[in-house]
Coordinates of C-alpha atoms and ligand atoms in Angstrom, one line a residue:
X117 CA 13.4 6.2 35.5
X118 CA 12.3 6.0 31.9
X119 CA 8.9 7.3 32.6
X120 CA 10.6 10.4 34.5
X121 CA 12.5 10.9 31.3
X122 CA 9.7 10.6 29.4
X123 CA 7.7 12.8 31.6
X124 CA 10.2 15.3 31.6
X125 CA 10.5 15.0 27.4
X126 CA 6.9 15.9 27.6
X127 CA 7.0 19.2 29.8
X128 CA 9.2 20.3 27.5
X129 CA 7.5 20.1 24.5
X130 CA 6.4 24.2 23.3
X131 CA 2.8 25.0 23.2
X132 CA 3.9 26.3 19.8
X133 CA 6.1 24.0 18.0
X134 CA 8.5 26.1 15.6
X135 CA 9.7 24.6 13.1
X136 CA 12.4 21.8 13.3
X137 CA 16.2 22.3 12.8
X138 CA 17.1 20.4 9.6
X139 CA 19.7 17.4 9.9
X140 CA 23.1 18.2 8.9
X141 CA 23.6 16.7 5.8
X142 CA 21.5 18.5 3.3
X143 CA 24.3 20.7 2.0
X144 CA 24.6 17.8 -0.8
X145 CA 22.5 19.6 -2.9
X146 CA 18.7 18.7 -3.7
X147 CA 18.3 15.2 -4.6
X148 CA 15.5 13.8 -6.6
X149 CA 12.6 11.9 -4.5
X150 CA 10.6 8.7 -5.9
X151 CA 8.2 7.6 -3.9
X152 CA 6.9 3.4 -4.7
X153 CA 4.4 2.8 -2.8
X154 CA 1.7 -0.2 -3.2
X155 CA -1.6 -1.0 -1.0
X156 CA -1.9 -3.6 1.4
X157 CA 1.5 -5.3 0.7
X158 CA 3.0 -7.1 3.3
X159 CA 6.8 -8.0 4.3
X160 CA 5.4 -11.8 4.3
X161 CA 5.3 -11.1 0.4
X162 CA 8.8 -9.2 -0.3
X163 CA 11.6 -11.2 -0.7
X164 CA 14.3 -8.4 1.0
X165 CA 11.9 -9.4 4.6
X166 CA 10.8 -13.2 3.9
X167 CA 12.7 -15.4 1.3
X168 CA 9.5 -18.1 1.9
X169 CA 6.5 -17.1 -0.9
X170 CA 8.1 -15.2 -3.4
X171 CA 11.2 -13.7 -4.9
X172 CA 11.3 -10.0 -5.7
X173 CA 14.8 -8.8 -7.0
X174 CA 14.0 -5.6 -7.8
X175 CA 12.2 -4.7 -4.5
X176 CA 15.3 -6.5 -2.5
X177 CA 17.8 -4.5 -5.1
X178 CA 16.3 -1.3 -3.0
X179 CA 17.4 -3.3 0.1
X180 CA 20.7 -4.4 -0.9
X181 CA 21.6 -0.9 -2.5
X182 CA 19.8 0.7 0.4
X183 CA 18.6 0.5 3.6
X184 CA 16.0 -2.0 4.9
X185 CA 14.1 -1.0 7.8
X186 CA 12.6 -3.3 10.1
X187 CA 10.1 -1.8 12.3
X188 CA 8.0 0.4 10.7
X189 CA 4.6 0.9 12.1
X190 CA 1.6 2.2 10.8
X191 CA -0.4 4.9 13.0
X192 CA -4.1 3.8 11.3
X193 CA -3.6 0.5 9.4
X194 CA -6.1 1.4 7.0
X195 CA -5.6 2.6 2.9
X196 CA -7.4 6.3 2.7
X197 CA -5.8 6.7 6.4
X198 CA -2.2 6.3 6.0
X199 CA -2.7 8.4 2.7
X200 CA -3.5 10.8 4.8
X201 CA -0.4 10.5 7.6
X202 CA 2.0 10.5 5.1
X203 CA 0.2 13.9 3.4
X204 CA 0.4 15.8 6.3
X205 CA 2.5 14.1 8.8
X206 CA -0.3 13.7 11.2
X207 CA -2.3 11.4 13.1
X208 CA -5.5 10.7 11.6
X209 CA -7.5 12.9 14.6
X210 CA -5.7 15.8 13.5
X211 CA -5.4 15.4 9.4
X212 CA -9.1 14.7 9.9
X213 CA -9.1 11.8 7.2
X214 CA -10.0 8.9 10.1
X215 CA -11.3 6.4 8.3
X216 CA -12.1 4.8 4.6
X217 CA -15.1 7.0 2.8
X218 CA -13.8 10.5 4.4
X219 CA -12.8 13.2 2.6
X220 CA -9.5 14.6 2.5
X221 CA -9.2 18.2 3.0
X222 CA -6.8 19.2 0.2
X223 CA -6.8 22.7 1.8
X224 CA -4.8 21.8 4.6
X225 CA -0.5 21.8 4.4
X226 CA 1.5 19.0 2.8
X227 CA 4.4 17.7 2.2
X228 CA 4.7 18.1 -1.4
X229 CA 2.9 21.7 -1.4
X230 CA 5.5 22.8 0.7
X231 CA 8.5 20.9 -2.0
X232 CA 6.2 23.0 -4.4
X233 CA 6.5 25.7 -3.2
X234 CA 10.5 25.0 -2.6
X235 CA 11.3 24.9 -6.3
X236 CA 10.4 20.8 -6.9
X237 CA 8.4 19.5 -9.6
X238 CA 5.6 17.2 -8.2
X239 CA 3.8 14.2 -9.8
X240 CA 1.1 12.3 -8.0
X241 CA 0.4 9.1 -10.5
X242 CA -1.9 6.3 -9.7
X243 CA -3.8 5.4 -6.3
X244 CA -4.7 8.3 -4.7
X245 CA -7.7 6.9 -2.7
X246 CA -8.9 10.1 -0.8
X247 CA -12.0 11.2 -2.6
X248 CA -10.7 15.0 -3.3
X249 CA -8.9 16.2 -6.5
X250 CA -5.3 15.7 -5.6
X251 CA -3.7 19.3 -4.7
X252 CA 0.2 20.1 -4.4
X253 CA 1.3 18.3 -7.6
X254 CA 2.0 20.2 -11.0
X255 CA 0.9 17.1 -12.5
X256 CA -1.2 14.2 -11.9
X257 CA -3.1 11.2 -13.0
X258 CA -5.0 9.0 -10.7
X259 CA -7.2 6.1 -10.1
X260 CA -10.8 7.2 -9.4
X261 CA -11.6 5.7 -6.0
X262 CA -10.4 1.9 -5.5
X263 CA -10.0 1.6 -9.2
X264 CA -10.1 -1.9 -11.0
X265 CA -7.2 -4.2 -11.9
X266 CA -8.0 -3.8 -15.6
X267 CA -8.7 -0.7 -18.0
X268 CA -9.1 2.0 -15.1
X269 CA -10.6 5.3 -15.7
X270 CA -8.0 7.8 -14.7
X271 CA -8.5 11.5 -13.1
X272 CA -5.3 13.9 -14.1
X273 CA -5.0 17.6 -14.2
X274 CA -5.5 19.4 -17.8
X275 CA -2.8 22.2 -18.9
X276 CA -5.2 24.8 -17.2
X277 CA -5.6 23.2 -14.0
X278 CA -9.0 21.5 -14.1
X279 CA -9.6 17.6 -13.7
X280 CA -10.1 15.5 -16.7
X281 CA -10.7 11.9 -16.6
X282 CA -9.6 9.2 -19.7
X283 CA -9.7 5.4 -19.8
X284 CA -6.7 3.6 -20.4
X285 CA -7.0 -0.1 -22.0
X286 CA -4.4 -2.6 -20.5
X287 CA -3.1 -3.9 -16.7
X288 CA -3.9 -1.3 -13.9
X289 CA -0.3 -2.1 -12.6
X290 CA 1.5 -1.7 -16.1
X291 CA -0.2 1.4 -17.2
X292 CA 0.9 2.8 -13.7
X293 CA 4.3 1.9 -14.4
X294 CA 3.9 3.6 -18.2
X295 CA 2.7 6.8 -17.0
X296 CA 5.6 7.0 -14.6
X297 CA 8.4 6.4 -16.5
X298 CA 6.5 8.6 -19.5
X299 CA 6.7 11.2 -16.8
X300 CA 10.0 11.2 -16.3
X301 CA 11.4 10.9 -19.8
X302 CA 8.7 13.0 -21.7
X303 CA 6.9 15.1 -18.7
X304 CA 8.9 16.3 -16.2
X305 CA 11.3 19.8 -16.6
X306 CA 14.8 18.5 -16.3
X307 CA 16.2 22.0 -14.8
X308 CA 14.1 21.3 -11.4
X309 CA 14.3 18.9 -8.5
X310 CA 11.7 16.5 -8.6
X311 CA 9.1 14.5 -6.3
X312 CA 7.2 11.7 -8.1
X313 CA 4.8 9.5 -6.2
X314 CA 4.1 6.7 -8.0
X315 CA 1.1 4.3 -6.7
X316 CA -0.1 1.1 -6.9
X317 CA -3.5 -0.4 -6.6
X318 CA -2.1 -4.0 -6.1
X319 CA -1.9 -6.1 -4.5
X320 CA -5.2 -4.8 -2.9
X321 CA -8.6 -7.4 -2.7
X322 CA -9.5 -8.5 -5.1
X323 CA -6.2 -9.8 -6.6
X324 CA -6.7 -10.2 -9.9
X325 CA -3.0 -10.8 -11.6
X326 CA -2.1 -9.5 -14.9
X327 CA -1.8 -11.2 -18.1
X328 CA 1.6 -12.5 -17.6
X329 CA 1.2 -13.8 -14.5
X330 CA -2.2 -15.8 -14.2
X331 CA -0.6 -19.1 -13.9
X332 CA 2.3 -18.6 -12.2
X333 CA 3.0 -20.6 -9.5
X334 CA 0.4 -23.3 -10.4
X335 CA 2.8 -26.2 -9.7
X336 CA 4.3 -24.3 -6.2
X337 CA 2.4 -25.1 -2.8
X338 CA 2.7 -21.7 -0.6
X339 CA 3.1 -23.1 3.2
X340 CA 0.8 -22.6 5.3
X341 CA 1.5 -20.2 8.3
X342 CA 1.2 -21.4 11.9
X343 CA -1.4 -19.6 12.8
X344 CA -3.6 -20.2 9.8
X345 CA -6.0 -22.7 12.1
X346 CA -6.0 -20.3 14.9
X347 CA -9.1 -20.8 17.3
X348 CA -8.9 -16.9 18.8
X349 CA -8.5 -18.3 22.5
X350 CA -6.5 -16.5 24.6
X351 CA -7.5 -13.5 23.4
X352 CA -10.5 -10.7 23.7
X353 CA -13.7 -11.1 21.9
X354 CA -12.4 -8.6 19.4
X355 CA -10.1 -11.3 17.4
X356 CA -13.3 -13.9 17.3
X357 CA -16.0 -11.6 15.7
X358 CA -14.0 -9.9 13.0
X359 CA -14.9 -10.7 9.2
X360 CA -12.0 -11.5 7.3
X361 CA -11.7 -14.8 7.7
X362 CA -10.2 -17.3 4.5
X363 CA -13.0 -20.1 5.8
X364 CA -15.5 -17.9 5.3
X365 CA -15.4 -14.8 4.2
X366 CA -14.0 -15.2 0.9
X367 CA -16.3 -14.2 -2.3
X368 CA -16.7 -16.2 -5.5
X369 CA -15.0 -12.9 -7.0
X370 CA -12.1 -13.5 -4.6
X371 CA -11.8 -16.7 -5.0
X372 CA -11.7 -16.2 -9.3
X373 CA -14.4 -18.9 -9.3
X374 CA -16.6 -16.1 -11.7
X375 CA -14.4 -13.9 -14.5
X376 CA -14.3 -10.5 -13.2
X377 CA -15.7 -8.1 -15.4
X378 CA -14.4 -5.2 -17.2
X379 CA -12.3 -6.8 -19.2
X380 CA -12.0 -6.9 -23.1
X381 CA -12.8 -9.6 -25.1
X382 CA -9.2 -10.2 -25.6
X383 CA -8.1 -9.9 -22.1
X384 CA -11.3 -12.3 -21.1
X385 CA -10.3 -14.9 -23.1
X386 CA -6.7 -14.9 -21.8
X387 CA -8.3 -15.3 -18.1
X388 CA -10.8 -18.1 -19.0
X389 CA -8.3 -19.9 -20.5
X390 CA -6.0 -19.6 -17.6
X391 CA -8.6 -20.5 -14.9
X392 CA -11.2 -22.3 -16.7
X393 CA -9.2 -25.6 -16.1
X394 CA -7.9 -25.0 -12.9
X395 CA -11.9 -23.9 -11.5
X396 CA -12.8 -27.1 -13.6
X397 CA -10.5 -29.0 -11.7
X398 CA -11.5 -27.5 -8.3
X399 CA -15.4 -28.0 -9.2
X400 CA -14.6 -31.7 -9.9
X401 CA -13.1 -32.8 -7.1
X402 CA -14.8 -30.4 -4.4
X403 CA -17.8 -32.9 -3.6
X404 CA -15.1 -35.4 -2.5
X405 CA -12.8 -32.4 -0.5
X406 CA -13.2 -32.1 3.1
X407 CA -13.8 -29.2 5.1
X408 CA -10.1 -28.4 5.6
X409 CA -8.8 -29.4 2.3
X410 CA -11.3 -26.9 1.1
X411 CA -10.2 -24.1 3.8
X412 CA -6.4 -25.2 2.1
X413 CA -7.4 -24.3 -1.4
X414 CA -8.8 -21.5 -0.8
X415 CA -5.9 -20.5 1.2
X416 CA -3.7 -21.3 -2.4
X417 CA -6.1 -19.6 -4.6
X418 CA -5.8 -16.5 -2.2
X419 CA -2.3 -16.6 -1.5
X420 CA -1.5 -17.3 -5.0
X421 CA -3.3 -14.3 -6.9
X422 CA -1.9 -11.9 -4.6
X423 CA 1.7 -13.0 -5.0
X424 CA 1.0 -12.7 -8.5
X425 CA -0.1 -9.3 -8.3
X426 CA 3.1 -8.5 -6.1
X427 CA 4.9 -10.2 -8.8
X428 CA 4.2 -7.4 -11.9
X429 CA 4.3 -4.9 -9.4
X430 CA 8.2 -5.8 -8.5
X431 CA 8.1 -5.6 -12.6
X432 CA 7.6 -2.1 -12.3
X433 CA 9.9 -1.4 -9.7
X434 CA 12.5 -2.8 -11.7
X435 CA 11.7 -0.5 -14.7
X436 CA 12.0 2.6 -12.8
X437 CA 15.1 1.7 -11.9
X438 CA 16.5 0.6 -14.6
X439 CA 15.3 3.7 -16.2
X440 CA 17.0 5.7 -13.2
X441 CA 20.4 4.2 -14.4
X442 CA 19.9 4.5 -18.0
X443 CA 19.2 8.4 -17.5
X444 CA 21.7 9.3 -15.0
X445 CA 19.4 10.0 -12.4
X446 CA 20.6 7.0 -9.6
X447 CA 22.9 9.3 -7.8
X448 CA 21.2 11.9 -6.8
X449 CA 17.5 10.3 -6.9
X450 CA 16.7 8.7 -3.3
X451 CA 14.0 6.1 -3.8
X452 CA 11.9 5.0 -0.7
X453 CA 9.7 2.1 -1.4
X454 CA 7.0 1.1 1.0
X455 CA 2.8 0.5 1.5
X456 CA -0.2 1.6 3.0
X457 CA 0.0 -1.1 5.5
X458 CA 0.6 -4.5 6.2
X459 CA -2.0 -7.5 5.7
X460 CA -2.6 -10.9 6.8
X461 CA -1.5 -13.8 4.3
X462 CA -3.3 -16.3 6.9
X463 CA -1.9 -16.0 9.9
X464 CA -4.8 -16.1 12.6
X465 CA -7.2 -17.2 9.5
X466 CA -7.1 -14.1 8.1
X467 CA -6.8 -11.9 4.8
X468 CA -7.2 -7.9 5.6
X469 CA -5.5 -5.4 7.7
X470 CA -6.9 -2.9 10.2
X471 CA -5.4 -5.0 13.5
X472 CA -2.6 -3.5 15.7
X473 CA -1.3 -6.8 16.0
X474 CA 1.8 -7.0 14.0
X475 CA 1.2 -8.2 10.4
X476 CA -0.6 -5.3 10.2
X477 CA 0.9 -2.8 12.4
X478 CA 4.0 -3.4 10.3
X479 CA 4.5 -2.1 6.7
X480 CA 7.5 -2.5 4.6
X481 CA 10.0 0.6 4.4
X482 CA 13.1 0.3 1.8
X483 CA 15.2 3.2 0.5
X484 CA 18.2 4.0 -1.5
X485 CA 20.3 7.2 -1.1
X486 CA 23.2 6.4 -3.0
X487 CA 26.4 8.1 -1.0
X488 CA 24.1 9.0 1.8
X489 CA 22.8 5.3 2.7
X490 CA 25.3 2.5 3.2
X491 CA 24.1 -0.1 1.2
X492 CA 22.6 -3.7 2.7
X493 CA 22.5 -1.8 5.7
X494 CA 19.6 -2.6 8.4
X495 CA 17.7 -0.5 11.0
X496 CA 15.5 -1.6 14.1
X497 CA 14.7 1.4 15.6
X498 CA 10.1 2.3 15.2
X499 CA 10.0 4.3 12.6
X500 CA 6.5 5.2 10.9
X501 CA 4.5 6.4 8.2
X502 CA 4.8 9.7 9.8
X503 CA 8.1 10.0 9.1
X504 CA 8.0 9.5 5.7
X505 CA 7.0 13.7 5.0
X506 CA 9.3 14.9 7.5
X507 CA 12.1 12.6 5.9
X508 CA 11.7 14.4 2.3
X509 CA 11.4 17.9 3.6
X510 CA 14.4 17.3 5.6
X511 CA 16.5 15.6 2.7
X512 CA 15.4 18.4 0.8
X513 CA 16.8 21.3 3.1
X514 CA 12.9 22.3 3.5
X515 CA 12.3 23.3 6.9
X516 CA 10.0 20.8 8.7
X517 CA 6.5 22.4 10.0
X518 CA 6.5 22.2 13.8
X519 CA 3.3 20.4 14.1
X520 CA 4.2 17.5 12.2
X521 CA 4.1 14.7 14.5
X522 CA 6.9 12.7 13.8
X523 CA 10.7 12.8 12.6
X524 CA 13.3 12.5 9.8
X525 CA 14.7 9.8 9.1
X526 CA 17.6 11.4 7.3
X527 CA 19.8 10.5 10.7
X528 CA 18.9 7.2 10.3
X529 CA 19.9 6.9 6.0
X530 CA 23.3 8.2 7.7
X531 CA 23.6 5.6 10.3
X532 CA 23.2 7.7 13.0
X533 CA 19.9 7.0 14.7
X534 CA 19.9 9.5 17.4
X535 CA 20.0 8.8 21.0
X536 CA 16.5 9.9 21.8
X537 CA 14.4 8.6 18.8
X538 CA 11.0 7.2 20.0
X539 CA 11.1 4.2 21.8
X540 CA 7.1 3.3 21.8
X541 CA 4.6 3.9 19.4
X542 CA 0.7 5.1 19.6
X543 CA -1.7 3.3 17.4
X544 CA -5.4 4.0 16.8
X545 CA -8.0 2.1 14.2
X546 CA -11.7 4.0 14.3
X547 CA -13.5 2.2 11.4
X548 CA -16.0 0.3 13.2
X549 CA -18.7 -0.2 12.4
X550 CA -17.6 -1.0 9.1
X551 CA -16.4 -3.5 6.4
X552 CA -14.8 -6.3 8.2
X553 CA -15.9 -5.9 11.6
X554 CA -13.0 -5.0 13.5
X555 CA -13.6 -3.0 17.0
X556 CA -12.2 0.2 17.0
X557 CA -8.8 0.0 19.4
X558 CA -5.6 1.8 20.4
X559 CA -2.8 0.9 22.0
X560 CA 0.9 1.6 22.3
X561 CA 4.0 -1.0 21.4
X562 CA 7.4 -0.8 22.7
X563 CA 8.5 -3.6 20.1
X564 CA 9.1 -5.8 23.2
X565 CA 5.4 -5.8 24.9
X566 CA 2.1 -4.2 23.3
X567 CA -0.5 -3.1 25.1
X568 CA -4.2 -2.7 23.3
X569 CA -7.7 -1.3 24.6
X570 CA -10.6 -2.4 22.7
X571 CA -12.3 1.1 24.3
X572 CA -15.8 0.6 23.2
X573 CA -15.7 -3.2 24.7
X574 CA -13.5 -2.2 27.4
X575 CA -11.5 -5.3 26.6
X576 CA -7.5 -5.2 27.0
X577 CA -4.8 -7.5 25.8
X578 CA -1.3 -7.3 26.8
X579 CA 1.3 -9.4 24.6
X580 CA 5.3 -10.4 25.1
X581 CA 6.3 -9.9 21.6
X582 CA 9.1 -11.8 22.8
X583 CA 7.5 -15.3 24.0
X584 CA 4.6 -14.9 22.3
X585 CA 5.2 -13.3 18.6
X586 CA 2.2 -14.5 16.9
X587 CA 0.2 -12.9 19.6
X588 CA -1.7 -15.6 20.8
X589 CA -1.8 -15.3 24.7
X590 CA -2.8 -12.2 25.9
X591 CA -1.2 -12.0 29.5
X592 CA -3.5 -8.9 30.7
X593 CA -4.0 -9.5 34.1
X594 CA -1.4 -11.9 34.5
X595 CA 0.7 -10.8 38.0
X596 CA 3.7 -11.4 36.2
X597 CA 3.0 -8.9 34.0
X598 CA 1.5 -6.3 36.3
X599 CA 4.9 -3.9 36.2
X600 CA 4.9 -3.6 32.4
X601 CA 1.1 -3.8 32.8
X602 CA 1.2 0.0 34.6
X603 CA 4.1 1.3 32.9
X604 CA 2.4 0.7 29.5
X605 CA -0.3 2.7 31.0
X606 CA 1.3 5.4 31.5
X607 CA 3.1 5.6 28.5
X608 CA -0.5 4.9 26.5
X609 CA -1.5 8.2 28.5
X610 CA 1.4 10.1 28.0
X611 CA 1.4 9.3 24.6
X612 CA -2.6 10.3 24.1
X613 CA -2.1 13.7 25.4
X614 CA 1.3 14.1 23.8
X615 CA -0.2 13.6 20.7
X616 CA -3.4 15.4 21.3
X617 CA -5.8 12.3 21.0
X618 CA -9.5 13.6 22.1
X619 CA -11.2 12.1 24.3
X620 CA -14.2 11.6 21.9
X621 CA -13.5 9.6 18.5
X622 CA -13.5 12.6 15.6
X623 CA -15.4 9.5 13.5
X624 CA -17.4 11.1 11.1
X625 CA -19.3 7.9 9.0
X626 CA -19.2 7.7 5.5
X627 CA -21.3 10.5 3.2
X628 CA -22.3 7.6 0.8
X629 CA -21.8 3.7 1.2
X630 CA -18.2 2.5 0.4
X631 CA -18.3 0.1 -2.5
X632 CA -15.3 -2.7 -3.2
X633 CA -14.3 -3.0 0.6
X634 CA -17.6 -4.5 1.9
X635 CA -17.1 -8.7 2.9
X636 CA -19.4 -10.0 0.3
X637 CA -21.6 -13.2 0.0
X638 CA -19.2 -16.0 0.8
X639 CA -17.9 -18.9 -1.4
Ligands
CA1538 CA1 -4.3 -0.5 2.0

């Protein structure tokens, strides 16, 4: 019955998509946007989702002011990618940015060109990550490529429109968090709307914490997930040939056992004295240290450095907000909080994204509309990336282009999720061969079972989210499964053509070799 419904949902789809009918709500006048958003941060590391590693008030005061969405799913899990979806509010096929080391194509329509061209004031500060000069933003000031942790370079547009570039000296995280709140008490006309995306590098590799973090949690033990010794039975060969493994594919860098450089004198001298004793320590007693209890430190050292980097970002948060009250601006600002995609802390072995399994699949997704948004409030329905651009168009009263792919969640902020809103989700990962050696898949999820075709291996897995959540056992093939086994089939095909997936992979490889991402020589 459901795949008549969905077959019939799909015949009526226009060849021509006009463009969507805005929700009801927007007659409360234009509110302000902020968009947080950080790289490679995981729910595993945000208190508001998982109490266990790490406490992050101001992060969870978005959720307990806001709403807190569970199931958000990224369509690429991949940085430049997901850029890219939430630019355009298309799949990667279509936006044309398909993997790390593409281009974007700065020509095409975006969200904030169109809030441009509405009347609102947009800012673009931080990581950018997609190789062309930002374009849709009255002002800007970026990260040049990746970017380092300390004293970055920055890109930002000069009063007549070219790019400039200046190094700033200090935490890549802080100075982020300067430049935004210098934007909106100094920068920014106060007579206009506004849409300020403000984004992080951290916690992306190589985790290296700022100053007033780099030894805390040295007396804390993290715990070790489940899944951390996982032996990749029970699935295809996919999950036993990737390279991103803590055991082994960790770099000295990584690992902190060499001072990363860049730094000033002064700031050096901080981070020697903060891990000098601890890599002393480590050196020391490593001849003695078996194979595991090697595998278990570097697990802390890992898990550790990227908490910490989480740590100063949740700093930040809680200075933009703060700021928000102290100007007035709360009320009528709606601040959406959220990352590139999720990442493994462990589980399966791992560090890294890219999988469609769900530590990766999933990214966090808080926001705040005061009077809009009941706070503490909690929504399961699969939402996604794509829905972030459609979202601020439509709580901005800006009509929504009919070829964006996915939906507003304004509905949702209200408590309304509507009676039709997706209920599966297409995924598709393409950069392989590439850094970390993950086949190229896609698959489709219903939350309750996930199907995923490893197309170039012609491997499948099939999991029961429900009696199997870490994703262990694939149960392809299994007759017990052989209903959902066909009906996710379909749905996978009805999906591909509903969402114009070609047949041939639009992977262009990289113009130069990508730098930074690469696994490097391992510790
Ligand atoms: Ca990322």
């Amino acid at each position: 019955m459901k795949r008549l419904l969905f077959l019939a949902l799909a015949a009526c789809t226009p060849v021509i998509a006009a463009e969507k009918a805005p929700s009801a709500k927007t007659s409360k006048g234009r509110p302000n946007i902020i968009f947080i958003f950080t790289d490679d941060h995981c729910e595993q590391a945000l208190s508001a989702y998982d109490p266990s590693r790490i406490t992050t008030p101001n992060m969870d005061r978005i959720a307990k002011e806001g709403m807190r969405f569970n199931r958000c799913y990224v369509t690429n899990s991949i940085c430049g990618p997901s850029r890219a979806v939430i630019l355009t509010g298309k799949y990667s096929h279509l936006n044309g940015f398909v993997r790390n080391g593409n281009t974007f194509n700065g020509e095409q329509p975006t969200f904030p060109k169109l809030l441009q061209k509405a009347g609102y004031q947009t800012a673009m500060i931080g990581k950018w990550h997609l190789k062309s000069t930002p374009t849709g933003f009255d002002h800007y000031e970026v990260l040049i490529g990746q970017g380092p942790y300390y004293n970055p370079p920055m890109k930002f547009r000069q009063p007549d429109g070219q790019p400039g570039t200046r190094k700033h000296t200090g935490y890549t995280t802080d100075i982020i968090g300067d430049l935004t709140i210098e934007w909106l008490k100094e920068k920014r006309d106060r007579d206009q709307p506004f849409l300020l995306m403000t984004q992080h590098k951290a916690p992306h590799r190589n985790w290296q914490p700022g100053p007033k973090y780099l030894t805390w949690l040295d007396d804390r033990t993290i715990p070790e997930p489940e899944t951390l010794w996982d032996d990749y039975e029970g699935r295809t060969s996919a999950a036993r040939e990737q390279k991103m493994e803590i055991k082994a594919h960790l770099s000295p860098g990584d690992l902190k056992l060499r001072t990363p450089g860049g730094l000033t004198p002064e700031q050096r001298k901080t981070w020697e004295a903060a891990y000098g004793p601890k890599n002393a320590a480590f050196e020391k007693a490593r001849e003695s240290m078996s194979e595991k209890e090697i595998i278990q430190w570097k697990y802390q050292r890992y898990v550790k450095d990227y908490l910490r980097c989480v740590k100063s970002v949740d700093d930040v948060v809680g200075r933009i907000l703060d700021y928000l009250e102290e100007a007035g601006l709360a009320e009528n600002t709606i601040v959406m909080y959220s990352s590139d995609q999720g990442w493994y802390l462990g589980e399966h072995g791992w560090y890294d994204k890219r999988w469609m399994y769900e530590e990766s699949l999933k990214t966090p997704l808080l926001a705040r509309w005061p009077g809009v948004i009941k706070p503490g409030t909690t929504n399961d329905a699969i939402v996604s990336n794509l829905d972030f651009p459609e979202t601020f168009l439509d709580a901005a009263g800006v009509p929504v282009p009919g070829d964006m792919q996915g939906r507003s969640l304004v509905p949702l902020f209200e408590g309304k999720t509507p009676v039709d809103w997706r209920k599966s989700f297409y995924y598709h990962y393409y950069e392989f061969p590439g850094a970390h050696s993950v086949a190229r898949h896609y698959g489709v999820t219903n939350g309750r079972h996930k199907l995923i075709h490893f197309y170039q291996k012609g491997e499948w897995e099939l999991f029961d989210l429900e009696k199997d959540p870490e994703e262990l056992q694939s149960v392809y093939g299994n007759s017990d499964y052989s209903a959902v086994q066909s009906a996710l089939k379909a749905e996978l095909d009805r999906l591909r053509a509903e969402l114009k997936v070609p047949a041939e992979d639009p992977v262009r490889p990289p113009k130069e070799k990508r730098r930074g991402g690469k696994p490097k020589k391992a510790a």
